[in-house]
Structure formats: C-alpha cells, structure tokens
Tab-separated table of C-alpha atoms and ligand atoms in Angstrom:
chain	number	residue	atom	x	y	z
E	1	MET	CA	144.457	148.040	90.480
E	2	PHE	CA	143.721	144.459	90.580
E	3	ASP	CA	142.231	144.572	86.957
E	4	ALA	CA	145.793	145.087	85.888
E	5	LEU	CA	146.726	141.659	87.103
E	6	LYS	CA	147.593	138.939	84.606
E	7	PRO	CA	146.764	135.297	85.079
E	8	GLN	CA	149.896	133.354	86.165
E	9	PRO	CA	151.124	130.153	84.738
E	10	GLN	CA	150.209	127.067	86.854
E	11	ASP	CA	153.050	125.270	88.545
E	12	ARG	CA	152.938	121.877	86.842
E	13	ILE	CA	153.846	119.958	89.963
E	14	LEU	CA	151.500	121.750	92.336
E	15	GLN	CA	148.571	121.562	89.815
E	16	LEU	CA	148.667	117.800	90.165
E	17	ILE	CA	147.843	117.864	93.942
E	18	GLN	CA	144.341	119.246	93.040
E	19	MET	CA	143.741	116.954	90.136
E	20	PHE	CA	144.595	114.002	92.258
E	21	ARG	CA	142.345	115.169	95.101
E	22	ASP	CA	139.494	115.620	92.698
E	23	ASP	CA	139.783	112.099	91.180
E	24	PRO	CA	137.076	109.839	92.689
E	25	ARG	CA	138.645	106.543	91.641
E	26	PRO	CA	139.638	104.369	94.611
E	27	GLY	CA	142.673	102.803	92.923
E	28	LYS	CA	144.363	106.083	91.821
E	29	ILE	CA	148.001	106.327	92.471
E	30	ASP	CA	149.817	109.649	93.239
E	31	LEU	CA	153.398	109.897	91.889
E	32	GLY	CA	153.310	113.705	91.693
E	33	VAL	CA	154.714	116.233	94.225
E	34	GLY	CA	157.999	115.203	95.857
E	35	VAL	CA	156.864	114.147	99.330
E	36	TYR	CA	158.089	111.065	101.038
E	37	LYS	CA	155.254	108.633	101.809
E	38	ASP	CA	155.520	105.203	103.565
E	39	ALA	CA	153.798	102.105	102.348
E	40	THR	CA	150.537	103.217	103.703
E	41	GLY	CA	150.702	106.494	101.904
E	42	LEU	CA	151.431	108.452	105.122
E	43	THR	CA	154.162	111.196	105.222
E	44	PRO	CA	155.336	110.283	108.697
E	45	VAL	CA	156.639	112.697	111.438
E	46	MET	CA	160.040	111.182	111.962
E	47	ARG	CA	160.708	109.521	115.408
E	48	ALA	CA	163.509	111.924	116.381
E	49	VAL	CA	161.384	114.857	115.294
E	50	ARG	CA	158.712	113.873	117.502
E	51	THR	CA	160.929	113.520	120.469
E	52	ALA	CA	162.615	116.919	119.734
E	53	GLY	CA	159.073	118.530	119.497
E	54	LYS	CA	158.138	117.152	122.925
E	55	ARG	CA	161.370	118.396	124.356
E	56	LEU	CA	161.016	121.794	122.780
E	57	TRP	CA	157.402	122.075	124.030
E	58	GLU	CA	158.376	121.333	127.561
E	59	SER	CA	161.561	123.477	127.640
E	60	GLU	CA	160.911	126.507	125.428
E	61	THR	CA	160.365	129.564	127.662
E	62	SER	CA	159.928	132.312	125.136
E	63	LYS	CA	158.915	132.883	121.566
E	64	THR	CA	160.591	136.211	121.202
E	65	TYR	CA	162.479	136.965	118.015
E	66	THR	CA	165.756	135.201	117.108
E	67	GLY	CA	168.341	137.046	115.317
E	68	LEU	CA	167.742	138.132	111.571
E	69	ALA	CA	169.896	135.436	110.421
E	70	GLY	CA	168.245	132.786	112.641
E	71	ASP	CA	170.000	130.886	115.423
E	72	PRO	CA	173.760	130.427	114.993
E	73	ALA	CA	173.450	127.010	116.544
E	74	PHE	CA	171.142	125.878	113.684
E	75	HIS	CA	173.722	127.277	111.168
E	76	ALA	CA	176.609	125.279	112.941
E	77	ALA	CA	174.611	122.156	113.318
E	78	LEU	CA	173.188	121.850	109.704
E	79	SER	CA	176.219	123.140	108.006
E	80	GLY	CA	178.212	120.517	109.862
E	81	VAL	CA	176.035	117.762	108.428
E	82	ILE	CA	176.439	119.263	104.862
E	83	LEU	CA	180.109	120.307	104.850
E	84	GLY	CA	181.523	117.785	107.276
E	85	GLY	CA	184.598	120.100	107.904
E	86	SER	CA	185.559	120.393	104.261
E	87	VAL	CA	185.664	124.177	104.554
E	88	ALA	CA	187.354	126.384	107.327
E	89	GLN	CA	184.638	127.673	109.690
E	90	ASP	CA	185.700	131.452	109.262
E	91	ARG	CA	184.884	131.155	105.492
E	92	ILE	CA	181.206	130.259	106.255
E	93	ALA	CA	178.226	132.788	106.392
E	94	ALA	CA	174.747	131.429	106.818
E	95	VAL	CA	171.091	132.465	107.198
E	96	ALA	CA	168.086	130.527	108.062
E	97	THR	CA	165.419	130.715	105.441
E	98	PRO	CA	161.744	129.577	104.945
E	99	GLY	CA	162.517	126.157	103.398
E	100	GLY	CA	164.936	125.325	100.569
E	101	THR	CA	162.897	127.427	98.223
E	102	GLY	CA	163.447	130.467	100.612
E	103	ALA	CA	167.230	129.690	100.448
E	104	ILE	CA	167.142	129.617	96.618
E	105	ARG	CA	165.309	132.918	96.492
E	106	GLN	CA	167.640	134.619	98.809
E	107	ALA	CA	170.756	133.108	96.994
E	108	LEU	CA	169.346	134.644	93.855
E	109	GLU	CA	168.784	137.920	95.472
E	110	LEU	CA	172.179	137.970	96.841
E	111	ILE	CA	173.657	137.243	93.282
E	112	ARG	CA	171.470	140.030	91.845
E	113	LEU	CA	172.789	142.476	94.512
E	114	ALA	CA	176.438	141.523	94.051
E	115	SER	CA	176.578	141.034	90.325
E	116	PRO	CA	173.317	142.142	88.416
E	117	ALA	CA	174.823	141.060	84.960
E	118	ALA	CA	175.724	137.557	86.112
E	119	ARG	CA	173.930	134.728	84.321
E	120	VAL	CA	172.553	131.827	86.247
E	121	TRP	CA	173.037	128.575	84.338
E	122	LEU	CA	170.483	125.744	84.868
E	123	SER	CA	170.574	122.138	84.043
E	124	ASP	CA	168.255	121.049	81.269
E	125	PRO	CA	165.868	119.945	82.755
E	126	THR	CA	165.564	121.292	86.227
E	127	TRP	CA	163.007	121.811	88.971
E	128	PRO	CA	160.423	124.151	87.228
E	129	ASN	CA	160.490	126.610	90.104
E	130	HIS	CA	164.319	127.478	89.524
E	131	PRO	CA	163.575	129.191	86.086
E	132	SER	CA	160.284	130.520	87.425
E	133	ILE	CA	161.938	132.405	90.349
E	134	ILE	CA	164.955	133.544	88.135
E	135	ARG	CA	162.470	135.016	85.535
E	136	HIS	CA	160.504	136.504	88.327
E	137	LEU	CA	163.562	138.391	89.540
E	138	GLY	CA	164.592	139.281	86.069
E	139	ILE	CA	168.043	137.639	86.282
E	140	PRO	CA	169.659	136.517	83.079
E	141	MET	CA	169.505	132.826	82.553
E	142	ALA	CA	171.288	130.073	80.448
E	143	TRP	CA	171.047	126.342	80.157
E	144	TYR	CA	173.592	123.644	80.192
E	145	ARG	CA	173.035	120.116	78.731
E	146	TYR	CA	172.551	117.494	81.527
E	147	PHE	CA	170.505	114.528	80.686
E	148	ASP	CA	171.001	112.034	77.897
E	149	ALA	CA	167.426	110.915	76.767
E	150	GLN	CA	168.987	107.792	75.207
E	151	THR	CA	170.821	106.249	78.219
E	152	ARG	CA	168.721	108.152	80.738
E	153	GLY	CA	171.970	109.116	82.516
E	154	VAL	CA	173.984	112.202	82.741
E	155	ASP	CA	175.282	113.711	79.451
E	156	ALA	CA	178.633	114.393	81.131
E	157	GLU	CA	180.293	115.300	77.872
E	158	GLY	CA	177.538	117.803	76.970
E	159	MET	CA	177.560	119.263	80.476
E	160	LEU	CA	181.142	119.884	80.644
E	161	ALA	CA	181.192	121.341	77.232
E	162	ASP	CA	178.452	123.697	78.108
E	163	LEU	CA	179.902	124.679	81.375
E	164	GLY	CA	183.063	125.581	79.354
E	165	GLN	CA	181.163	128.476	77.853
E	166	VAL	CA	180.321	129.884	81.237
E	167	ALA	CA	181.835	133.550	81.800
E	168	ALA	CA	183.683	134.662	84.872
E	169	GLY	CA	181.303	135.607	87.545
E	170	ASP	CA	178.354	133.628	86.160
E	171	VAL	CA	176.545	131.187	88.602
E	172	VAL	CA	175.930	127.653	87.786
E	173	LEU	CA	173.016	126.083	89.753
E	174	LEU	CA	173.735	122.414	90.509
E	175	HIS	CA	171.682	119.747	92.267
E	176	GLY	CA	173.990	118.574	95.092
E	177	CYS	CA	172.506	115.047	94.832
E	178	CYS	CA	169.236	113.202	93.756
E	179	HIS	CA	168.720	115.392	90.635
E	180	ASN	CA	165.197	116.625	90.282
E	181	PRO	CA	163.527	115.688	88.021
E	182	THR	CA	165.715	113.167	86.264
E	183	GLY	CA	167.074	111.019	89.093
E	184	ALA	CA	170.346	110.822	87.199
E	185	ASN	CA	173.664	112.075	88.919
E	186	PRO	CA	177.231	112.627	87.956
E	187	THR	CA	179.905	110.388	89.388
E	188	LEU	CA	182.196	111.905	91.948
E	189	ALA	CA	184.983	111.946	89.342
E	190	GLN	CA	182.568	113.985	87.094
E	191	TRP	CA	181.797	116.191	90.009
E	192	ALA	CA	185.446	116.876	90.462
E	193	ALA	CA	185.735	117.746	86.665
E	194	VAL	CA	182.791	120.226	87.226
E	195	ALA	CA	184.369	121.866	90.184
E	196	ASP	CA	187.792	122.205	88.353
E	197	LEU	CA	186.039	123.726	85.301
E	198	LEU	CA	184.164	126.232	87.518
E	199	VAL	CA	187.382	127.305	89.206
E	200	ALA	CA	189.137	127.580	85.766
E	201	ARG	CA	186.243	129.662	84.426
E	202	GLY	CA	185.914	131.861	87.519
E	203	ALA	CA	182.181	130.773	87.919
E	204	VAL	CA	180.293	130.315	91.107
E	205	PRO	CA	178.390	127.147	92.099
E	206	LEU	CA	174.936	127.540	93.626
E	207	ILE	CA	174.141	124.109	95.031
E	208	ASP	CA	170.552	123.114	95.604
E	209	LEU	CA	170.779	120.493	98.230
E	210	ALA	CA	167.229	119.297	99.021
E	211	TYR	CA	167.522	115.546	99.263
E	212	GLN	CA	170.678	114.724	101.366
E	213	GLY	CA	170.308	111.264	102.661
E	214	PHE	CA	167.832	110.058	99.956
E	215	GLY	CA	170.440	108.904	97.405
E	216	ASP	CA	173.391	106.915	98.563
E	217	GLY	CA	173.367	107.967	102.165
E	218	LEU	CA	174.052	111.145	104.182
E	219	GLU	CA	177.830	111.383	103.638
E	220	ALA	CA	177.937	110.048	99.998
E	221	ASP	CA	175.133	112.601	99.141
E	222	ALA	CA	177.277	115.509	100.602
E	223	ALA	CA	180.369	114.568	98.852
E	224	PRO	CA	179.804	116.483	95.631
E	225	THR	CA	178.917	119.646	97.699
E	226	ARG	CA	182.111	119.070	99.737
E	227	VAL	CA	184.314	118.785	96.591
E	228	LEU	CA	182.794	121.930	95.243
E	229	ALA	CA	183.077	123.832	98.544
E	230	ALA	CA	186.704	122.808	99.075
E	231	ARG	CA	187.799	123.740	95.577
E	232	CYS	CA	185.764	126.721	94.573
E	233	PRO	CA	186.662	130.196	96.147
E	234	GLU	CA	183.043	131.346	96.314
E	235	VAL	CA	180.102	128.945	96.836
E	236	LEU	CA	176.367	129.256	97.606
E	237	ILE	CA	174.500	126.259	99.051
E	238	ALA	CA	170.529	126.329	99.463
E	239	ALA	CA	169.837	123.422	101.889
E	240	SER	CA	166.289	122.180	102.693
E	241	CYS	CA	165.210	120.234	105.776
E	242	SER	CA	161.811	119.339	104.286
E	243	LYS	CA	162.712	115.952	103.031
E	244	THR	CA	165.750	115.047	105.039
E	245	PHE	CA	163.842	115.777	108.454
E	246	GLY	CA	160.453	115.257	107.048
E	247	ILE	CA	159.325	118.748	108.246
E	248	TYR	CA	157.795	120.093	104.968
E	249	ARG	CA	155.336	122.360	106.386
E	250	GLU	CA	157.696	123.839	108.973
E	251	ARG	CA	159.569	125.646	106.155
E	252	THR	CA	163.087	125.058	107.351
E	253	GLY	CA	166.104	125.895	105.133
E	254	LEU	CA	169.582	127.389	105.326
E	255	LEU	CA	171.419	129.508	102.844
E	256	ILE	CA	175.172	128.991	103.144
E	257	GLY	CA	177.593	131.555	101.577
E	258	ILE	CA	181.230	130.558	101.452
E	259	GLY	CA	183.962	133.146	100.465
E	260	THR	CA	187.430	134.111	101.819
E	261	SER	CA	187.554	134.734	105.629
E	262	ALA	CA	187.954	138.411	104.767
E	263	GLN	CA	184.639	138.366	102.727
E	264	ARG	CA	182.634	136.413	105.353
E	265	GLY	CA	181.450	139.559	107.479
E	266	LEU	CA	179.998	141.261	104.298
E	267	ILE	CA	178.382	138.053	103.052
E	268	GLN	CA	176.783	137.637	106.466
E	269	GLU	CA	175.658	141.242	106.664
E	270	ASN	CA	174.096	141.166	103.299
E	271	LEU	CA	172.259	137.783	103.892
E	272	ALA	CA	170.740	139.229	107.074
E	273	PHE	CA	169.880	142.407	105.192
E	274	LEU	CA	167.964	140.435	102.585
E	275	ASN	CA	166.081	138.473	105.256
E	276	ARG	CA	165.053	141.876	106.729
E	277	GLN	CA	163.807	143.114	103.427
E	278	ASN	CA	161.861	139.975	102.476
E	279	TYR	CA	160.349	138.712	105.587
E	280	SER	CA	162.392	140.004	108.542
E	281	PHE	CA	163.058	137.125	110.940
E	282	PRO	CA	163.088	133.584	109.574
E	283	PRO	CA	160.780	130.803	110.897
E	284	ASP	CA	162.453	129.233	113.787
E	285	HIS	CA	160.344	126.218	115.075
E	286	GLY	CA	161.584	123.675	112.425
E	287	ALA	CA	165.170	125.006	112.753
E	288	ARG	CA	165.065	124.550	116.547
E	289	LEU	CA	163.917	120.927	116.068
E	290	VAL	CA	166.673	120.140	113.668
E	291	THR	CA	169.210	121.793	116.098
E	292	LEU	CA	167.887	119.740	119.073
E	293	ILE	CA	168.322	116.578	116.969
E	294	LEU	CA	171.766	117.383	115.656
E	295	GLU	CA	173.123	118.537	119.105
E	296	ASP	CA	172.071	115.239	120.823
E	297	PRO	CA	174.082	112.245	119.637
E	298	ALA	CA	171.399	109.705	120.584
E	299	LEU	CA	168.623	111.637	118.865
E	300	THR	CA	171.103	112.206	115.802
E	301	ALA	CA	171.475	108.348	115.559
E	302	ILE	CA	167.681	107.765	115.707
E	303	TRP	CA	167.234	110.434	113.010
E	304	ALA	CA	169.895	109.072	110.755
E	305	GLN	CA	168.720	105.493	111.140
E	306	GLU	CA	165.122	106.309	110.098
E	307	LEU	CA	166.455	108.435	107.216
E	308	GLU	CA	168.444	105.331	106.084
E	309	GLU	CA	165.245	103.227	106.293
E	310	ILE	CA	163.488	105.767	104.099
E	311	ARG	CA	166.402	105.677	101.577
E	312	LEU	CA	166.518	101.939	101.573
E	313	ASN	CA	162.621	101.651	101.087
E	314	MET	CA	162.913	103.940	98.005
E	315	LEU	CA	165.830	101.923	96.609
E	316	GLY	CA	163.908	98.747	97.136
E	317	LEU	CA	160.936	100.158	95.144
E	318	ARG	CA	163.204	101.290	92.455
E	319	GLN	CA	164.626	97.652	92.183
E	320	SER	CA	161.176	96.023	92.067
E	321	LEU	CA	159.755	98.428	89.531
E	322	ALA	CA	162.735	97.872	87.185
E	323	GLU	CA	162.546	94.049	87.852
E	324	GLU	CA	158.779	93.930	87.195
E	325	LEU	CA	159.217	95.942	84.025
E	326	ARG	CA	161.989	93.572	82.826
E	327	ARG	CA	159.680	90.620	83.545
E	328	LEU	CA	156.795	92.191	81.625
E	329	THR	CA	158.523	93.618	78.692
E	330	GLY	CA	161.506	91.174	78.456
E	331	SER	CA	163.842	94.143	77.983
E	332	ASP	CA	166.414	96.018	79.947
E	333	ARG	CA	165.003	99.265	78.767
E	334	TRP	CA	163.741	100.279	82.174
E	335	GLY	CA	166.945	99.192	84.146
E	336	PHE	CA	167.834	102.914	84.614
E	337	ILE	CA	165.050	103.198	87.216
E	338	ALA	CA	167.174	101.095	89.604
E	339	GLY	CA	170.297	103.076	88.821
E	340	HIS	CA	168.803	106.312	89.448
E	341	ARG	CA	168.828	107.956	92.964
E	342	GLY	CA	166.672	110.118	95.061
E	343	MET	CA	162.904	110.409	94.973
E	344	PHE	CA	162.536	110.969	91.156
E	345	SER	CA	163.043	109.391	87.800
E	346	VAL	CA	161.926	110.715	84.438
E	347	LEU	CA	160.315	107.783	82.544
E	348	GLY	CA	160.601	109.330	79.029
E	349	ALA	CA	156.939	109.030	78.386
E	350	THR	CA	155.229	111.641	75.937
E	351	GLY	CA	152.873	114.100	77.270
E	352	ALA	CA	150.013	112.095	75.582
E	353	GLU	CA	151.159	108.925	77.326
E	354	VAL	CA	151.287	110.693	80.660
E	355	ALA	CA	147.690	111.883	80.085
E	356	ARG	CA	146.621	108.344	79.206
E	357	LEU	CA	148.315	106.888	82.278
E	358	ARG	CA	146.247	109.338	84.267
E	359	ASP	CA	142.986	109.103	82.424
E	360	GLU	CA	142.883	105.309	81.739
E	361	ARG	CA	144.784	104.107	84.915
E	362	GLY	CA	144.465	106.754	87.452
E	363	ILE	CA	148.198	107.108	87.738
E	364	TYR	CA	149.400	110.633	88.333
E	365	MET	CA	152.904	111.906	87.318
E	366	VAL	CA	154.330	115.281	86.243
E	367	SER	CA	153.838	116.067	82.602
E	368	ASP	CA	157.436	115.422	81.805
E	369	SER	CA	156.877	111.913	83.024
E	370	ARG	CA	158.675	112.496	86.417
E	371	ILE	CA	157.616	109.889	88.876
E	372	ASN	CA	157.830	110.180	92.702
E	373	ILE	CA	159.199	106.736	93.603
E	374	ALA	CA	158.049	107.150	97.260
E	375	GLY	CA	154.592	107.299	95.904
E	376	LEU	CA	154.631	103.590	95.261
E	377	ASN	CA	154.451	100.439	97.482
E	378	ALA	CA	154.605	96.894	97.017
E	379	ALA	CA	150.992	96.554	95.880
E	380	THR	CA	151.193	99.480	93.397
E	381	VAL	CA	154.546	98.611	91.778
E	382	PRO	CA	153.092	95.879	89.594
E	383	VAL	CA	150.067	98.225	88.707
E	384	LEU	CA	152.432	100.896	87.539
E	385	ALA	CA	154.721	98.417	85.572
E	386	ARG	CA	151.647	96.986	83.797
E	387	ALA	CA	150.394	100.444	82.850
E	388	ILE	CA	153.932	101.474	81.608
E	389	ALA	CA	154.260	98.344	79.570
E	390	ASP	CA	150.884	98.890	77.986
E	391	ILE	CA	150.879	102.455	77.348
E	392	VAL	CA	154.540	103.955	77.050
E	393	ALA	CA	155.748	103.211	73.451
V	1	LIG	C1	158.903	118.613	94.027
V	1	LIG	O1	159.782	118.760	93.207
V	1	LIG	O2	157.897	117.919	93.837
V	1	LIG	C2	159.162	119.214	95.535
V	1	LIG	O3	160.313	119.900	95.439
V	1	LIG	C3	157.937	119.983	95.897
V	1	LIG	C4	157.838	121.360	95.152
V	1	LIG	O4	157.714	122.290	95.940
V	1	LIG	O5	157.812	121.292	94.007
C-alpha cells in the first residue's frame, strides 16, 4: 500500500524552520514562520494566559468531553471580541476547531457540503496553505488580483474588477486584517466596497482572521469583518487564537457561520457533524484559557494591554527598518514597510536575492521575500537593512 504514496510538495514556510535550525552561524536571523518573538527571540507566554492557566489548573475538576461544537461560552466570548455586536446573536453558529487552520479546513468542508460547484476565490498572493487545502479537497478555485507590485499596496481597482466576475454562490476568501504575506490591507472604505460588491454578486465571504490586534488594534482590526458580517447575508469567519493569545501549540480556533436566524440551527448541526467526522471533539484547553481571560474584565485588560505592547513593538520595528533603509539608500523606496500592518511584508526581492540573503548573510525569509517583522530587534534591524541595501536590486 505505502509504495503507492507520492512525495508531497514541501510547505515553503515550514521548510525554513529546519533550514534555520541546521545553520550553525551564530548571527543568523530568522524572519520565516509567522510566530511573534520579543527582543530576546522568545515567543512569550502572555501574562493573562499564565494567570488563566494557573486558575484552570487549580479549578478544573474533570477532563470529560465538551460538546462536539466545543464550549458555547468560548463561542460567545471570542465571537464577541470579533463581531462586537455587529450581528444579531440568533444568526451566529460556531464550532471550536484545532487552530485557525482547522477552522479554514472545516469552513471549506462546509462549503463543499452545501455547494460542491462553488468556486473559492483567493487573493493573489495568499497564505500558501489556502490553495493547498483547497486543492486537497478538490474544490474549484480562482484568483483575484490583490497586490500592486509597484506601489506595494493593495491593487483595489484590480481587486474590485476581479471580484465583479464572481458568480452567485461563489466564496471569496479574505484576510480580515494584516494580510499574509503582503502586509498590505484595504482601507475601510475599500472594504465597504468589497462588501457591497459581494452582496450584489450573491457571493459569500470567508474571512480568515488570524492576526486581530496585530495591525491597528483589536477594534480597528475587527472593523472589516464587522462591515462584511453586517452587510452580507451569509458569512464564514475562521478565527485563530494562536497569535492573538500567543497560544500557538494549543491549537485554538473558532469557525463562525452567519446566516439568517432560520438557517442557524442547520449551520450549527452541520458544523458539529463535520467536527465529528474529522476529529470528534475539538481541543479544549486553549479555548478554556481564552474563555477565562475574556470572561474576567481584569484579565481581559491585562491581555489587551500586552497585545497592544506586541503590536507597538512590531510597528516600531517597521518604522526603524524603513528609516534605516532610507538612510542607507537615500530613497523612499522602502517606505512601504512602515505603512504595512501585521507581522509580514513582502519585500519584492527575487528568489535569487532571497537565496543570497540566506547564504551570504544568514538571513532567512520565505522564498517570495516575505519577512516576519517580529523576527527583528533593535540590533538586527541595521543588519537586515544593510543586507537589503547591498543585495536587493
Ligand atoms: C505563517 O504564515 O507563517 C503562519 O501562519 C504559520 C503557518 O502555519 O504557516
């Protein structure tokens, strides 16, 4: 049986983890996988998470199963942070999932169940695991323009023109904030235009929300999702707690399905059914930590404050990298780095330049020249800037 297996393509993000580990050079810099790191290179356990973990350890009396959909208190707490009351409660169905990727996977399975011929439209470029999962599930796929390589901002005209071709019942995958990989994001007015277009076309947004709080703040980062959720009759939201709560390995995610109040029961039943088929009960530990934090106003404040520190740290790194590059090159060419939001920016270096940055300078980034801003610190910003100025044409 196993002889029939074919080799699988390597994930270009995960591939970097091993390459970086295997590099013996002491000054190497990891700007690869999207994990937040502080100035010492540590991915910290957030203060509120630590407190919640202690409380949970002391108070938890059972490890019996939760419901198939996970704990309703988790759905309520996290969907409150995301939707902020923009949608009537009786329209919202939700299931806990193993991480944001689990939520994406379950959303795609739900789409296939409801509407096997629906195409899923992806931004060009997008997180490489999006097309990978869609191909794996055999779901028809299409691309919409998103990034303007010249301005390194959103190609809003191209995006709206392509989304104008979407058929009724198609699904459009959108990054709710902090676009991965580009770091370029539509303005709120452009988001409203996207929402109106999707309503006019009868298309369904599937919002990947993995970086709420990493861009312009918790509320501002949720605003596009709220606009879409308030205007579109049917919406899917795949939310991740990995970055926002720093609980990557806990695999904590939430899939929200919004329909009419009459559709809600059927959406909920199908989401629970899909959980049962794929892994039965979803993981609970991370979800419980998040619920403990969000149900306690004091812990919520501690969490939100640390998230804001993380956001401002990344923003400061963006600004100092852009400034250093302006100083070294005497040009504004790299100013976009300060304007981008979230963990990532795509530099626009060629594959050969990315390889040279790695081989000659020990600087690791994804092959499309995506850098993780959080992989930098005050000492490595000038090193990266020097390398970019020397190597990127
Ligand atoms: C990334 O884009 O680096 C993160 O979302 C981590 C991952 O799983 O790829």
